[in-house]
mmCIF file of C-alpha atoms in Angstrom:
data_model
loop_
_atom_site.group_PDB
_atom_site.id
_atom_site.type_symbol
_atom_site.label_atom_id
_atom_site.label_comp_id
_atom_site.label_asym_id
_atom_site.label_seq_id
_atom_site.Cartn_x
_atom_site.Cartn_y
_atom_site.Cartn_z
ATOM 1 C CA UNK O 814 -64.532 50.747 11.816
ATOM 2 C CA UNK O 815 -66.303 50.929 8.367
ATOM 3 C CA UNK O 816 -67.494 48.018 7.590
ATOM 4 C CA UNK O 817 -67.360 48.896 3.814
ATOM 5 C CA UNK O 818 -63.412 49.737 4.263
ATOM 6 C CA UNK O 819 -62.693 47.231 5.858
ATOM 7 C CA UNK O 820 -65.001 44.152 5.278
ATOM 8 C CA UNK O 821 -65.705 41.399 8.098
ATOM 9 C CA UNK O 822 -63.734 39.031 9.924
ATOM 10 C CA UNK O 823 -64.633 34.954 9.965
ATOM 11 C CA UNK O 824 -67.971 34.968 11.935
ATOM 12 C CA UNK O 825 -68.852 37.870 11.407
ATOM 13 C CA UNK O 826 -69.291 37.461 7.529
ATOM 14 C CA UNK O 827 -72.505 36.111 7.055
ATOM 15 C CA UNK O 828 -74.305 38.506 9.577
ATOM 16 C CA UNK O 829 -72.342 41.568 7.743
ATOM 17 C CA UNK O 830 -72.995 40.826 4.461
ATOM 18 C CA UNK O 831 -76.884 39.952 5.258
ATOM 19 C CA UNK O 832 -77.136 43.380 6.633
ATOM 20 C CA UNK O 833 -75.290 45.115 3.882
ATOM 21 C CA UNK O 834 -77.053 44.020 1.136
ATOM 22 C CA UNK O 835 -80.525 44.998 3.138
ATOM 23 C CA UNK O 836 -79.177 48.305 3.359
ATOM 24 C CA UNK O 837 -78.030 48.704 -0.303
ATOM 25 C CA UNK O 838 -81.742 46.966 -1.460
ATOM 26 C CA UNK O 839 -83.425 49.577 0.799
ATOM 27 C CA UNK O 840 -81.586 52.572 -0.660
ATOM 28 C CA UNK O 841 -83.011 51.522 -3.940
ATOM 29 C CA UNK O 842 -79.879 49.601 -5.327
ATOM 30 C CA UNK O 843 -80.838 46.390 -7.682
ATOM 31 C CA UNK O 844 -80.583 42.751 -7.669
ATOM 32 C CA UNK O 845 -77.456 42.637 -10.001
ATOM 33 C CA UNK O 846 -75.726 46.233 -8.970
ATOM 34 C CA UNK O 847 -76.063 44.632 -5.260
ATOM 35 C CA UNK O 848 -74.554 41.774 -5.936
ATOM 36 C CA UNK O 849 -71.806 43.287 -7.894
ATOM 37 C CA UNK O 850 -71.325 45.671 -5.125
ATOM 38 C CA UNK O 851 -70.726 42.250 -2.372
ATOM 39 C CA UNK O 852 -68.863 40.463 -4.361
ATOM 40 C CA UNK O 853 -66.345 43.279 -4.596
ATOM 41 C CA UNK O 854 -66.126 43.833 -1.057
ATOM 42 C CA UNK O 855 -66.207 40.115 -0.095
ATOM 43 C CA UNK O 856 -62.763 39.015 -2.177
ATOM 44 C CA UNK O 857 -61.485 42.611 -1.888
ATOM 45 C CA UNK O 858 -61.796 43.076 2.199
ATOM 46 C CA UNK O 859 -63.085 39.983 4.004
ATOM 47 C CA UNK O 860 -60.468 37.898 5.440
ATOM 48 C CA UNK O 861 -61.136 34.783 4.641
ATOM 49 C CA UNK O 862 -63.730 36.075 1.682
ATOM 50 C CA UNK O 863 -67.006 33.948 1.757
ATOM 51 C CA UNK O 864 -67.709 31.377 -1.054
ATOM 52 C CA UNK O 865 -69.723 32.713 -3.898
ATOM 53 C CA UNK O 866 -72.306 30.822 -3.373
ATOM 54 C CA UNK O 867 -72.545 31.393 0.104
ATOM 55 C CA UNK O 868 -72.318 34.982 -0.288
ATOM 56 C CA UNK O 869 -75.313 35.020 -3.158
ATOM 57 C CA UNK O 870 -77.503 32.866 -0.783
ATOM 58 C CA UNK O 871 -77.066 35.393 1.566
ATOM 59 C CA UNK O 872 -77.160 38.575 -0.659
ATOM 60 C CA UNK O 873 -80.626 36.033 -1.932
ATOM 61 C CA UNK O 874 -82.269 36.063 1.461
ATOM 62 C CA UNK O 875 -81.746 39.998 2.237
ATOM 63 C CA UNK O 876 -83.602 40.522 -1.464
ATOM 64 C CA UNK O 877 -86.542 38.212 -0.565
ATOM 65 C CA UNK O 878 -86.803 40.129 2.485
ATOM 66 C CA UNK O 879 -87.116 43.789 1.194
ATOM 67 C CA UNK O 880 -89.209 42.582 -0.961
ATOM 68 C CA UNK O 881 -91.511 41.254 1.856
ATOM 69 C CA UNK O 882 -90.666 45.001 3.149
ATOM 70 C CA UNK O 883 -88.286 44.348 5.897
ATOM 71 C CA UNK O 884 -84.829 44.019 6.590
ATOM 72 C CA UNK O 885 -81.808 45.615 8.222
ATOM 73 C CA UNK O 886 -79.750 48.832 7.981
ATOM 74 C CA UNK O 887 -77.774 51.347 9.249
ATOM 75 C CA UNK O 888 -78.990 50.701 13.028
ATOM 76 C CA UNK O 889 -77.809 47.362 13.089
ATOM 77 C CA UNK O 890 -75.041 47.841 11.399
ATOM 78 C CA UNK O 891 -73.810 50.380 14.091
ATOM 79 C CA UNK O 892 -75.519 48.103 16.479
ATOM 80 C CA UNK O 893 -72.348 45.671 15.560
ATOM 81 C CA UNK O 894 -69.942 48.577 16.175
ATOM 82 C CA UNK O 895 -69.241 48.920 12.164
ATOM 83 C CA UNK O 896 -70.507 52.056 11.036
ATOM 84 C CA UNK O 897 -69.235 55.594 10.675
ATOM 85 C CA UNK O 898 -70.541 58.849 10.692
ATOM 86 C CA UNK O 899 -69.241 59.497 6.695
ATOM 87 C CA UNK O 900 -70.046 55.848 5.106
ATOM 88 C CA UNK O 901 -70.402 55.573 1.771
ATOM 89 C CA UNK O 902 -73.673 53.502 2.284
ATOM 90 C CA UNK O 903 -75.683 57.004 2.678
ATOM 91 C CA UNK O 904 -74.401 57.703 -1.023
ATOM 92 C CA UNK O 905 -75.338 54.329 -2.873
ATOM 93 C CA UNK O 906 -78.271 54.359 -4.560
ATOM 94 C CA UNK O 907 -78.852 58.350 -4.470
#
């Protein structure tokens, strides 16, 4: 399953998106693009889709984190089962 496809299911959502957006800030993708990018794929493919303001809390906490030079990324997200071989996450930020 791509998690990018096909978004997150209810408890799963938080943990996804945290992960996501440490991937895209770790690629090299900024602040605003980021958040543009989760928004999209929170009302477009989660089921429920989180709150906005739980979502930027969380997209908040991945920033301060690769900014304090860690975070998560492609090994956890296949870690959760939700990765595949062509996702798109290798192209953001390229």
């Amino acid at each position: 399953i791509n998690v990018i496809n096909n978004g997150s299911n209810k408890g799963q959502r938080n943990n996804t998106a945290v992960i996501l957006a440490s991937a895209f800030f770790q690629r090299g993708v900024n602040f605003e693009q980021t958040m543009q990018l989760m928004n999209e794929w929170n009302e477009l493919k989660n089921v429920p889709s989180l709150p906005y303001k739980e979502l930027e809390t969380t997209v908040l906490s991945a920033y301060s984190m690769a900014q304090a030079g860690k975070g998560y990324g492609c090994t956890s997200i296949k870690d959760l089962g939700l990765c595949t071989e062509n996702c798109r996450l290798n192209k953001i930020g390229e």
